[in-house]
Short mmCIF file of C-alpha atoms in Angstrom, two decimals:
data_model
loop_
_atom_site.label_atom_id
_atom_site.label_comp_id
_atom_site.label_asym_id
_atom_site.label_seq_id
_atom_site.Cartn_x
_atom_site.Cartn_y
_atom_site.Cartn_z
CA MET A 13 -16.84 -13.34 22.62
CA THR A 14 -16.37 -9.62 22.10
CA GLU A 15 -17.12 -8.47 18.55
CA ARG A 16 -13.98 -7.47 16.71
CA ARG A 17 -13.84 -3.86 15.60
CA LYS A 18 -12.82 -2.63 12.18
CA VAL A 19 -9.36 -1.14 11.97
CA TYR A 20 -8.20 1.52 9.50
CA VAL A 21 -4.87 2.97 8.44
CA ILE A 22 -5.41 6.73 8.56
CA GLY A 23 -1.87 7.97 7.99
CA VAL A 24 1.38 6.65 6.53
CA GLY A 25 4.86 8.04 6.08
CA MET A 26 8.36 6.87 5.23
CA THR A 27 11.85 8.07 4.52
CA LYS A 28 13.70 7.46 1.33
CA PHE A 29 15.57 4.19 1.73
CA GLU A 30 19.32 4.81 1.61
CA LYS A 31 22.56 2.89 1.25
CA PRO A 32 23.93 2.48 4.80
CA GLY A 33 26.05 5.47 5.76
CA ARG A 34 25.25 7.43 2.63
CA ARG A 35 23.07 10.07 4.28
CA ASP A 36 24.39 12.34 7.02
CA ASN A 37 22.46 12.79 10.27
CA PHE A 38 20.45 9.65 9.58
CA ASP A 39 20.73 7.63 12.76
CA TYR A 40 17.67 5.58 13.69
CA PRO A 41 16.07 8.34 15.82
CA ASP A 42 16.41 10.77 12.89
CA MET A 43 14.82 8.43 10.38
CA ALA A 44 12.05 7.39 12.79
CA LEU A 45 11.26 11.04 13.51
CA GLU A 46 10.92 11.77 9.79
CA ALA A 47 8.67 8.78 9.10
CA GLY A 48 6.60 9.30 12.25
CA GLN A 49 6.01 12.98 11.59
CA LYS A 50 4.97 12.25 8.01
CA ALA A 51 2.48 9.61 9.17
CA LEU A 52 0.98 11.93 11.79
CA GLN A 53 0.77 14.81 9.32
CA ASP A 54 -0.90 12.48 6.84
CA ALA A 55 -3.38 11.43 9.54
CA LYS A 56 -3.97 15.09 10.43
CA ILE A 57 -3.61 14.40 14.16
CA PRO A 58 -1.08 15.40 16.87
CA TYR A 59 1.03 12.74 18.55
CA ASP A 60 -0.90 13.08 21.83
CA LYS A 61 -3.85 11.35 20.14
CA VAL A 62 -1.77 8.16 19.90
CA GLN A 63 -2.53 5.81 22.82
CA GLN A 64 0.14 3.14 22.26
CA ALA A 65 3.10 2.62 19.94
CA VAL A 66 4.68 -0.52 18.52
CA ALA A 67 8.26 -0.12 17.27
CA GLY A 68 9.93 -2.70 15.04
CA TYR A 69 13.67 -3.12 14.44
CA VAL A 70 16.11 -6.02 14.12
CA TYR A 71 19.56 -4.49 14.69
CA GLY A 72 19.54 -2.34 17.81
CA ASP A 73 19.70 -2.21 21.56
CA THR A 74 16.86 -2.68 23.99
CA THR A 75 14.30 0.18 24.15
CA SER A 76 15.43 1.64 20.83
CA GLY A 77 11.72 1.97 20.13
CA GLN A 78 11.32 4.38 23.03
CA ARG A 79 14.34 6.40 21.91
CA ALA A 80 12.83 6.61 18.43
CA VAL A 81 9.30 7.73 19.34
CA TYR A 82 10.29 10.02 22.22
CA GLN A 83 11.17 12.60 19.60
CA LEU A 84 7.52 12.67 18.55
CA GLY A 85 6.47 13.43 22.12
CA LEU A 86 6.99 12.39 25.72
CA THR A 87 3.39 11.42 26.43
CA GLY A 88 4.03 8.42 28.69
CA ILE A 89 2.24 5.92 26.46
CA PRO A 90 3.23 2.23 26.36
CA VAL A 91 5.87 1.47 23.73
CA TYR A 92 6.44 -2.12 22.60
CA ASN A 93 9.64 -3.27 20.87
CA VAL A 94 9.25 -5.96 18.20
CA ASN A 95 11.83 -8.12 16.39
CA ASN A 96 10.57 -10.76 13.94
CA ALA A 97 13.35 -10.87 11.35
CA CYS A 98 12.44 -9.45 7.93
CA SER A 99 8.71 -9.50 8.80
CA THR A 100 9.27 -7.16 11.76
CA GLY A 101 7.46 -4.18 10.23
CA SER A 102 4.29 -6.08 9.43
CA THR A 103 4.44 -7.77 12.84
CA ALA A 104 4.41 -4.31 14.46
CA LEU A 105 1.47 -3.42 12.23
CA MET A 106 -0.36 -6.58 13.25
CA MET A 107 0.12 -5.89 16.96
CA ALA A 108 -1.11 -2.33 16.56
CA ARG A 109 -4.18 -3.59 14.68
CA GLN A 110 -4.97 -6.12 17.43
CA PHE A 111 -4.95 -3.40 20.12
CA ILE A 112 -7.68 -1.55 18.23
CA GLU A 113 -9.57 -4.60 16.98
CA GLY A 114 -9.85 -5.89 20.55
CA GLY A 115 -11.17 -2.58 21.87
CA LEU A 116 -8.15 -1.61 23.96
CA ASN A 117 -7.33 1.53 21.96
CA ASP A 118 -8.71 3.85 19.29
CA CYS A 119 -5.42 5.13 17.86
CA VAL A 120 -2.08 3.32 17.74
CA LEU A 121 1.22 4.07 15.97
CA ALA A 122 3.21 1.31 14.26
CA ILE A 123 6.74 2.36 13.33
CA GLY A 124 9.69 0.44 11.93
CA PHE A 125 13.29 1.48 11.36
CA GLU A 126 16.68 -0.01 10.66
CA LYS A 127 20.27 1.24 10.64
CA MET A 128 22.23 -1.51 8.92
CA GLN A 129 25.84 -2.41 8.26
CA ARG A 130 27.02 -2.50 4.66
CA GLY A 131 27.23 -5.83 2.88
CA PRO A 132 25.43 -9.12 3.52
CA LEU A 133 23.73 -9.90 6.82
CA LYS A 134 26.05 -11.15 9.55
CA ILE A 135 25.64 -13.49 12.52
CA GLY A 136 24.90 -11.43 15.63
CA HIS A 137 26.22 -13.67 18.42
CA THR A 138 28.69 -16.54 18.42
CA ASP A 139 28.27 -17.65 22.05
CA ARG A 140 24.73 -19.08 21.74
CA VAL A 141 22.48 -21.08 19.44
CA ASN A 142 21.68 -19.24 16.23
CA PRO A 143 17.89 -19.21 15.60
CA MET A 144 18.56 -20.25 11.99
CA ASP A 145 20.71 -23.25 12.87
CA LYS A 146 18.14 -25.85 11.80
CA HIS A 147 17.48 -24.00 8.54
CA VAL A 148 21.18 -23.83 7.68
CA GLU A 149 21.69 -27.46 8.66
CA LEU A 150 18.96 -28.59 6.28
CA MET A 151 20.22 -26.27 3.53
CA CYS A 152 23.62 -27.95 3.68
CA GLU A 153 21.97 -31.34 3.56
CA LEU A 154 19.99 -30.45 0.43
CA GLU A 155 22.61 -28.55 -1.60
CA ASP A 156 26.35 -27.97 -1.61
CA MET A 157 27.35 -24.90 0.33
CA THR A 158 29.10 -22.11 -1.56
CA SER A 159 30.84 -18.86 -0.67
CA ALA A 160 27.70 -16.79 -1.34
CA PRO A 161 25.88 -15.15 1.60
CA ILE A 162 23.73 -17.69 3.46
CA THR A 163 20.39 -16.04 2.68
CA CYS A 164 21.33 -15.78 -0.99
CA GLN A 165 22.11 -19.50 -0.99
CA MET A 166 18.81 -20.35 0.67
CA PHE A 167 16.67 -18.41 -1.78
CA GLY A 168 18.87 -19.35 -4.73
CA ASN A 169 18.41 -23.03 -3.81
CA ALA A 170 14.65 -22.50 -3.83
CA GLY A 171 15.01 -21.20 -7.38
CA ILE A 172 17.10 -24.23 -8.33
CA GLU A 173 14.42 -26.55 -6.94
CA HIS A 174 11.70 -24.77 -8.90
CA MET A 175 13.72 -25.12 -12.12
CA ARG A 176 14.31 -28.83 -11.50
CA LYS A 177 10.69 -29.48 -10.60
CA TYR A 178 8.88 -27.39 -13.19
CA GLY A 179 11.36 -26.54 -15.93
CA THR A 180 11.53 -22.84 -15.06
CA LYS A 181 14.41 -21.02 -16.77
CA PRO A 182 16.96 -18.57 -15.30
CA ILE A 183 15.52 -15.86 -17.56
CA HIS A 184 12.26 -15.95 -15.60
CA PHE A 185 14.05 -14.87 -12.42
CA SER A 186 15.79 -12.11 -14.38
CA LYS A 187 12.45 -10.92 -15.73
CA VAL A 188 11.13 -10.51 -12.19
CA ALA A 189 14.05 -8.23 -11.29
CA HIS A 190 13.74 -6.37 -14.60
CA LYS A 191 10.10 -5.56 -13.78
CA ASN A 192 10.88 -4.34 -10.28
CA HIS A 193 13.77 -2.15 -11.34
CA LYS A 194 11.52 -0.64 -14.00
CA HIS A 195 8.77 0.05 -11.45
CA SER A 196 11.21 1.76 -9.07
CA VAL A 197 11.96 4.55 -11.55
CA ASN A 198 8.69 6.21 -10.48
CA ASN A 199 9.23 5.81 -6.73
CA PRO A 200 11.00 8.76 -5.05
CA TYR A 201 11.47 6.66 -1.87
CA SER A 202 13.39 3.91 -3.65
CA GLN A 203 17.09 3.36 -2.92
CA PHE A 204 17.70 2.54 -6.58
CA ARG A 205 15.76 4.21 -9.39
CA GLU A 206 17.70 3.07 -12.42
CA GLU A 207 15.97 1.03 -15.10
CA TYR A 208 18.22 -1.80 -16.24
CA SER A 209 17.84 -3.76 -19.44
CA LEU A 210 17.03 -7.43 -19.11
CA GLN A 211 20.44 -8.25 -20.50
CA GLN A 212 22.15 -6.09 -17.87
CA ILE A 213 20.38 -8.06 -15.16
CA VAL A 214 21.34 -11.38 -16.75
CA ASP A 215 24.97 -10.25 -17.11
CA SER A 216 25.40 -8.79 -13.62
CA GLN A 217 27.59 -10.60 -11.09
CA LYS A 218 26.61 -14.23 -10.54
CA MET A 219 25.60 -14.90 -6.94
CA HIS A 220 24.07 -18.36 -6.46
CA GLY A 221 21.96 -20.64 -8.63
CA PRO A 222 19.91 -18.52 -11.05
CA LEU A 223 20.49 -15.34 -9.03
CA THR A 224 22.61 -12.43 -10.19
CA LYS A 225 23.45 -9.35 -8.16
CA LEU A 226 20.64 -7.24 -9.65
CA GLN A 227 18.16 -9.88 -8.48
CA CYS A 228 19.12 -9.43 -4.81
CA CYS A 229 17.86 -6.77 -2.41
CA PRO A 230 20.44 -4.38 -0.92
CA THR A 231 21.03 -3.57 2.73
CA SER A 232 19.41 -0.23 3.55
CA ASP A 233 18.81 2.43 6.15
CA GLY A 234 15.30 3.77 6.52
CA SER A 235 12.04 4.01 8.41
CA ALA A 236 8.31 3.79 7.77
CA ALA A 237 5.25 4.34 9.95
CA ALA A 238 1.48 3.91 9.98
CA VAL A 239 -1.20 5.40 12.21
CA LEU A 240 -4.10 3.02 12.87
CA ALA A 241 -7.53 3.93 14.19
CA SER A 242 -10.97 2.61 15.03
CA GLU A 243 -14.06 3.48 13.01
CA ASP A 244 -15.28 5.83 15.73
CA PHE A 245 -11.96 7.68 15.65
CA VAL A 246 -12.04 7.92 11.85
CA LYS A 247 -15.50 9.45 11.84
CA ALA A 248 -14.84 11.74 14.79
CA HIS A 249 -11.88 13.23 12.92
CA ASN A 250 -13.57 13.24 9.50
CA LEU A 251 -10.91 11.00 7.93
CA GLN A 252 -13.19 8.76 5.88
CA ASN A 253 -11.75 9.84 2.55
CA GLN A 254 -8.28 8.48 3.42
CA ALA A 255 -9.10 5.59 5.76
CA ILE A 256 -7.85 2.25 4.43
CA GLU A 257 -9.39 -0.76 6.14
CA ILE A 258 -7.24 -3.73 7.13
CA VAL A 259 -9.77 -6.33 5.98
CA ALA A 260 -7.82 -9.35 7.18
CA GLN A 261 -4.38 -10.17 8.52
CA THR A 262 -2.64 -13.48 9.26
CA MET A 263 0.73 -14.72 10.47
CA VAL A 264 2.03 -18.26 10.02
CA THR A 265 5.30 -19.56 11.49
CA ASP A 266 7.31 -22.66 10.63
CA MET A 267 5.50 -25.98 10.42
CA PRO A 268 6.70 -29.62 10.29
CA SER A 269 6.85 -29.42 6.48
CA THR A 270 9.47 -26.68 6.75
CA PHE A 271 12.05 -29.28 7.78
CA LYS A 272 10.58 -32.76 7.24
CA ASP A 273 9.72 -32.40 3.54
CA LYS A 274 13.37 -31.80 2.60
CA SER A 275 12.44 -28.96 0.24
CA SER A 276 14.49 -25.82 -0.40
CA MET A 277 11.29 -23.98 -1.32
CA LYS A 278 9.54 -24.94 1.91
CA LEU A 279 12.68 -24.16 3.90
CA ILE A 280 12.36 -20.48 2.95
CA GLY A 281 8.64 -20.22 3.66
CA TYR A 282 6.63 -21.54 0.69
CA ASP A 283 4.21 -23.46 2.93
CA LEU A 284 4.00 -20.57 5.40
CA THR A 285 2.91 -18.21 2.67
CA LYS A 286 0.51 -20.73 1.17
CA LYS A 287 -1.24 -21.39 4.49
CA ALA A 288 -1.39 -17.69 5.37
CA ALA A 289 -2.93 -16.96 1.96
CA GLU A 290 -5.55 -19.67 2.39
CA GLN A 291 -6.44 -18.23 5.78
CA ILE A 292 -6.71 -14.64 4.57
CA TYR A 293 -8.85 -15.57 1.56
CA GLU A 294 -11.18 -17.51 3.84
CA ILE A 295 -11.47 -14.66 6.36
CA ALA A 296 -12.18 -12.08 3.65
CA LYS A 297 -14.28 -14.45 1.48
CA ILE A 298 -12.35 -13.55 -1.66
CA GLN A 299 -10.40 -15.27 -4.42
CA PRO A 300 -6.87 -14.33 -5.55
CA ASP A 301 -8.30 -12.97 -8.82
CA ASP A 302 -10.17 -10.31 -6.82
CA ILE A 303 -6.88 -8.62 -5.90
CA ASP A 304 -5.61 -5.67 -7.94
CA VAL A 305 -2.24 -4.72 -6.49
CA ILE A 306 0.33 -6.59 -4.38
CA GLU A 307 3.44 -5.67 -2.44
CA LEU A 308 5.36 -8.93 -2.19
CA HIS A 309 8.54 -9.83 -0.28
CA ASP A 310 11.06 -10.03 -3.13
CA CYS A 311 14.25 -10.17 -1.08
CA PHE A 312 15.49 -12.23 -4.04
CA SER A 313 13.76 -12.69 -7.38
CA ALA A 314 13.49 -16.42 -6.65
CA ASN A 315 11.25 -15.68 -3.68
CA GLU A 316 8.94 -13.49 -5.72
CA LEU A 317 8.62 -16.18 -8.37
CA ILE A 318 7.72 -19.03 -6.03
CA THR A 319 5.44 -16.75 -4.00
CA TYR A 320 3.23 -16.18 -7.05
CA GLU A 321 2.26 -19.83 -6.74
CA ALA A 322 2.06 -19.88 -2.94
CA LEU A 323 -0.41 -16.97 -3.03
CA GLY A 324 -2.51 -18.70 -5.69
CA LEU A 325 -1.90 -16.00 -8.28
CA CYS A 326 -1.14 -18.77 -10.77
CA PRO A 327 -1.18 -22.60 -10.59
CA GLU A 328 1.80 -24.43 -9.12
CA GLY A 329 4.57 -24.80 -11.65
CA LYS A 330 3.16 -22.07 -13.90
CA ALA A 331 5.04 -19.03 -12.57
CA GLY A 332 7.25 -18.94 -15.66
CA GLU A 333 4.22 -18.71 -17.95
CA PHE A 334 2.67 -16.13 -15.62
CA ILE A 335 5.78 -13.97 -15.97
CA ASP A 336 6.04 -14.43 -19.74
CA LYS A 337 2.42 -13.23 -20.13
CA GLY A 338 3.19 -10.05 -18.16
CA ASP A 339 0.52 -10.88 -15.57
CA ASN A 340 2.72 -9.45 -12.81
CA THR A 341 2.85 -5.84 -14.03
CA TYR A 342 0.80 -2.99 -15.46
CA GLY A 343 -1.62 -4.26 -18.10
CA GLY A 344 -1.61 -7.80 -16.69
CA LYS A 345 -3.79 -9.60 -14.14
CA PHE A 346 -2.00 -8.06 -11.15
CA VAL A 347 0.46 -5.26 -10.54
CA ILE A 348 3.09 -6.72 -8.22
CA ASN A 349 5.57 -4.48 -6.40
CA PRO A 350 4.68 -1.16 -8.05
CA SER A 351 7.07 0.40 -5.51
CA GLY A 352 10.00 -1.47 -7.04
CA GLY A 353 9.94 -4.04 -4.27
CA LEU A 354 12.81 -4.86 -1.97
CA ILE A 355 15.13 -5.46 -4.93
CA SER A 356 15.05 -1.79 -5.95
CA LYS A 357 13.41 0.09 -3.09
CA GLY A 358 15.74 -1.46 -0.51
CA HIS A 359 15.25 -3.58 2.59
CA PRO A 360 15.80 -1.93 6.00
CA LEU A 361 14.44 -4.95 7.86
CA GLY A 362 12.27 -3.29 10.51
CA ALA A 363 10.82 -0.77 8.08
CA THR A 364 10.01 -2.99 5.08
CA GLY A 365 6.57 -4.23 6.18
CA LEU A 366 5.39 -0.72 7.00
CA ALA A 367 6.76 0.66 3.73
CA GLN A 368 4.71 -2.00 1.93
CA CYS A 369 1.67 -0.84 3.90
CA ALA A 370 2.34 2.79 2.92
CA GLU A 371 2.58 1.93 -0.78
CA LEU A 372 -0.68 -0.01 -0.77
CA CYS A 373 -2.51 2.74 1.13
CA TRP A 374 -1.35 5.28 -1.46
CA GLN A 375 -2.50 2.95 -4.24
CA LEU A 376 -5.96 2.47 -2.72
CA ARG A 377 -6.34 6.20 -2.11
CA GLY A 378 -5.30 7.02 -5.67
CA ASP A 379 -2.24 8.91 -4.40
CA ALA A 380 0.55 6.85 -5.99
CA GLY A 381 1.36 9.29 -8.79
CA LYS A 382 3.06 7.73 -11.81
CA ARG A 383 2.98 4.34 -10.03
CA GLN A 384 -0.81 4.41 -9.70
CA VAL A 385 -2.56 1.14 -10.48
CA LYS A 386 -5.76 1.99 -12.32
CA ASN A 387 -8.95 1.33 -10.35
CA ALA A 388 -7.10 -0.31 -7.44
CA ARG A 389 -9.75 -1.60 -5.02
CA LEU A 390 -8.19 -4.55 -3.17
CA ALA A 391 -4.53 -4.80 -2.12
CA LEU A 392 -2.48 -7.65 -0.65
CA GLN A 393 0.75 -7.38 1.35
CA HIS A 394 3.21 -10.27 1.81
CA ASN A 395 6.10 -9.89 4.25
CA LEU A 396 8.37 -12.85 5.04
CA GLY A 397 11.01 -13.43 7.69
CA LEU A 398 13.20 -16.52 7.91
CA GLY A 399 13.26 -18.35 11.16
CA GLY A 400 10.35 -17.80 10.44
CA ALA A 401 7.13 -15.87 9.90
CA ALA A 402 4.97 -15.01 6.91
CA VAL A 403 2.61 -12.08 7.51
CA LEU A 404 -0.15 -11.29 5.03
CA SER A 405 -2.41 -8.23 5.15
CA LEU A 406 -5.41 -7.45 2.95
CA TYR A 407 -6.55 -3.84 2.44
CA ARG A 408 -9.39 -1.93 0.82
CA HIS A 409 -10.68 1.62 1.03
CA GLY A 410 -12.81 1.79 4.17
CA PHE A 411 -15.30 4.22 2.63
CA PRO A 412 -15.15 3.48 -1.11
CA ASN A 413 -17.64 6.13 -2.17
CA LEU A 414 -15.05 8.69 -1.05
CA SER A 415 -12.17 6.99 -2.84
CA LYS A 416 -10.46 8.78 -5.73
CA ASN A 417 -10.17 5.42 -7.44
CA GLN A 418 -13.92 4.85 -7.16
CA MET A 419 -14.58 8.26 -8.64
CA ALA A 420 -12.17 7.79 -11.50
CA SER A 421 -13.36 4.28 -12.41
CA GLY A 422 -16.43 2.67 -13.84
CA THR A 423 -16.43 4.71 -17.03
CA SER A 424 -15.77 4.00 -20.67
CA SER A 425 -14.60 6.24 -23.47
CA SER A 426 -18.05 6.06 -25.02
CA GLU A 427 -19.75 7.62 -22.00
CA PRO A 428 -20.23 11.40 -21.59
CA GLY A 429 -17.51 13.02 -19.50
CA PHE A 430 -15.58 9.75 -19.18
CA ASP A 431 -12.25 11.58 -18.83
CA PHE A 432 -13.31 13.64 -15.79
CA LYS A 433 -12.84 12.38 -12.22
CA SER A 434 -15.78 14.53 -11.13
CA ARG A 435 -18.10 12.57 -13.43
CA ALA A 436 -18.76 10.27 -10.47
CA ILE A 437 -19.86 13.29 -8.40
CA PHE A 438 -22.52 14.16 -10.94
CA GLN A 439 -23.59 10.54 -11.14
CA ARG A 440 -24.25 10.56 -7.41
CA ILE A 441 -26.15 13.84 -7.64
CA GLN A 442 -28.36 12.25 -10.29
CA GLU A 443 -28.90 9.25 -8.02
CA LYS A 444 -30.00 11.56 -5.22
CA LEU A 445 -32.38 13.38 -7.55
CA ASN A 446 -33.82 10.07 -8.70
CA LYS A 447 -34.67 9.22 -5.10
CA ASN A 448 -35.66 12.61 -3.64
CA GLY A 449 -35.68 15.01 -6.57
CA ALA A 450 -38.89 16.82 -5.64
CA GLU A 451 -37.54 17.49 -2.15
CA TYR A 452 -34.28 18.90 -3.49
CA VAL A 453 -36.12 21.09 -6.00
CA LYS A 454 -38.20 22.51 -3.16
CA LYS A 455 -35.08 23.22 -1.04
CA ILE A 456 -32.77 24.58 -3.73
CA ASN A 457 -34.91 25.89 -6.61
CA GLY A 458 -32.05 26.70 -8.98
CA ILE A 459 -30.02 25.59 -11.98
CA TYR A 460 -26.27 25.07 -11.70
CA CYS A 461 -23.83 25.26 -14.57
CA PHE A 462 -20.52 23.59 -13.72
CA LYS A 463 -17.60 24.39 -16.02
CA VAL A 464 -14.93 21.85 -15.17
CA LYS A 465 -11.41 21.64 -16.60
CA ASN A 466 -9.49 18.36 -16.36
CA GLU A 467 -5.73 17.80 -16.17
CA GLN A 468 -5.48 17.64 -19.97
CA GLY A 469 -7.03 21.11 -20.26
CA LYS A 470 -10.35 19.86 -21.60
CA GLU A 471 -13.46 21.70 -20.39
CA GLY A 472 -16.66 19.82 -19.63
CA ILE A 473 -20.00 21.38 -18.77
CA TRP A 474 -22.59 19.83 -16.50
CA ILE A 475 -26.04 21.37 -16.05
CA VAL A 476 -27.61 20.39 -12.74
CA ASP A 477 -31.27 21.40 -12.84
CA VAL A 478 -32.70 21.48 -9.32
CA LYS A 479 -35.56 23.81 -10.33
CA ASN A 480 -37.87 21.88 -12.61
CA GLY A 481 -39.79 18.66 -12.02
CA LYS A 482 -37.69 16.19 -10.03
CA GLY A 483 -34.42 17.68 -11.26
CA SER A 484 -31.85 16.37 -13.74
CA VAL A 485 -28.13 16.23 -14.53
CA ASN A 486 -26.81 16.60 -18.07
CA TYR A 487 -23.36 16.73 -19.63
CA THR A 488 -23.26 19.17 -22.52
CA ASN A 489 -20.98 21.24 -24.74
CA LYS A 490 -22.72 24.46 -23.78
CA GLY A 491 -25.32 25.68 -21.37
CA ALA A 492 -26.25 28.25 -18.76
CA GLY A 493 -27.73 28.31 -15.29
CA ASP A 494 -28.77 30.59 -12.48
CA ILE A 495 -25.20 30.16 -11.21
CA THR A 496 -22.03 29.25 -13.07
CA ILE A 497 -19.25 27.53 -11.14
CA SER A 498 -15.82 27.27 -12.80
CA ILE A 499 -13.34 24.90 -11.14
CA SER A 500 -10.73 22.28 -11.95
CA ASP A 501 -11.68 18.62 -12.04
CA ASN A 502 -9.47 17.71 -9.06
CA ASP A 503 -10.62 20.67 -6.96
CA LEU A 504 -14.30 19.89 -7.56
CA VAL A 505 -13.76 16.37 -6.25
CA LYS A 506 -11.99 17.77 -3.18
CA LEU A 507 -14.71 20.38 -2.67
CA MET A 508 -17.51 17.81 -2.72
CA LEU A 509 -15.59 15.48 -0.40
CA GLY A 510 -15.06 18.26 2.13
CA GLN A 511 -11.29 18.32 1.54
CA LEU A 512 -11.34 21.84 0.10
CA ASN A 513 -12.85 24.85 1.89
CA SER A 514 -15.07 26.75 -0.56
CA GLN A 515 -14.24 30.19 0.84
CA GLN A 516 -10.50 29.56 0.75
CA ALA A 517 -10.80 28.13 -2.76
CA PHE A 518 -12.72 31.26 -3.88
CA PHE A 519 -10.15 33.69 -2.50
CA GLN A 520 -7.27 31.61 -3.89
CA GLY A 521 -8.82 31.76 -7.34
CA LYS A 522 -9.41 28.00 -7.53
CA LEU A 523 -13.18 28.54 -7.55
CA LYS A 524 -14.97 31.13 -9.66
CA ILE A 525 -18.67 31.87 -9.19
CA LYS A 526 -20.95 33.97 -11.36
CA GLY A 527 -24.64 34.53 -10.74
CA ASN A 528 -26.85 33.69 -7.76
CA MET A 529 -24.41 33.40 -4.84
CA GLY A 530 -27.16 32.04 -2.60
CA LEU A 531 -27.23 28.87 -4.68
CA ALA A 532 -23.54 28.35 -3.97
CA MET A 533 -24.38 27.95 -0.29
CA LYS A 534 -27.15 25.47 -1.10
CA LEU A 535 -24.64 23.25 -2.87
CA LYS A 536 -23.83 21.93 0.61
CA GLU A 537 -27.10 19.99 0.46
CA PHE A 538 -25.48 17.50 -1.89
CA GLN A 539 -22.15 17.58 -0.09
CA SER A 540 -23.59 16.91 3.37
CA GLU A 541 -25.86 14.18 2.02
CA ALA A 542 -22.86 12.40 0.48
CA GLN A 543 -20.85 12.52 3.69
CA ALA A 544 -23.79 11.54 5.89
CA LYS A 545 -24.37 8.49 3.72
CA LEU A 546 -20.85 7.34 4.48
#
């Protein structure tokens, strides 16, 4: 059997999710162009590097995928069109990953888009069997049918079952929506960015069971994209600092229990999610508690609540307690849906899974801005489609020593320079001196004084002695060297990771050097060693 290759997400991009029809000149080719260009720009590669493309959408004509990506370039590559209900985006991602994992390609684009009609989802065809006929038939057998949209009834009934079985209260479902609306305030891509009070959510229009209107995702227009690559491609293009590894990925479709167990929760995918989670934890050899951040398919707050248990984030029947403790948000055990989730961000069906991927890549890179989950190392994605398919993806930074999160973590307020991201840089320099200090002293023969200013305006001074003995690194309030380098905390990190050109930084005034200029050139010894190690 051929050894499976590692696969990395090297670029992501998305549009803002919009209310259908709200934005002019926003047909599906327009939105796909915007998301695709952003992903390629993020990956720092031209479209002609892409060897295949997988396009996901639910509402559209045949070959819409070709029409969407042709705007990026007419390169003749294979384009595959994917439709897997609400899990379409992550299904496209999974196909793209398999092309690389199996050795067929080194760079593949996954793109999802949706142009939707306003209001609840509608039946597409009336002259043939609906793929959800068995689901709806069982739903009507289990609960009385109401005038609410069918999907709202299905997920609302799952919430009703959970309340009956475990004593969960309607307020717990409201708290889920309250959290997600609050998270969305910091997401510029979110369709809704208003923070509602818990009481406003409770008092909004009643929909079905415990669900109110502000606990239901809206229909949306939008697109998202991800560029995937092999390890060889990542290294050849020097993209290690932003490469997010897809550690494991699983898809589970309906099983006998979906229909035979006569359960509203299982009807909407509880068992699918549970089995997919068990598989992904086994593949990756991890436990749920190892995860830091999660993008979860909260099409309705009831689904998010029951999915906590299906993923093993809390014991069965304990989701209410989990919510009450705040273990689903910042400061708790996990941060779930930092993007605002589907409830606030929106749900353009074909784009949702790839938008979840984008959010988690930004989190693992340390690029999520005000949404950033502190020290995010391991991320889980859950994307669910009725009819049905649950797709789970597990991510981590492919080269953690180059991760901003790695550099910013592992410190305490009692340690010198704890509030500087570049502290980790100096730690690694000390490690190198501990191993080969005499060799570095012989090569460099100089003392560096780094004056670093962090985002709060605080200045820290590091003296890196590569002149005496085996060398040393010290954080101090004052000091001098053969060369003094003044730079911001963020720019020093970028400089040492090869993301910032030293000459450009000097002429732009980001880097100031005083003293022995020859030593500035020798600083590359530490930089090249760090990159070679990775």
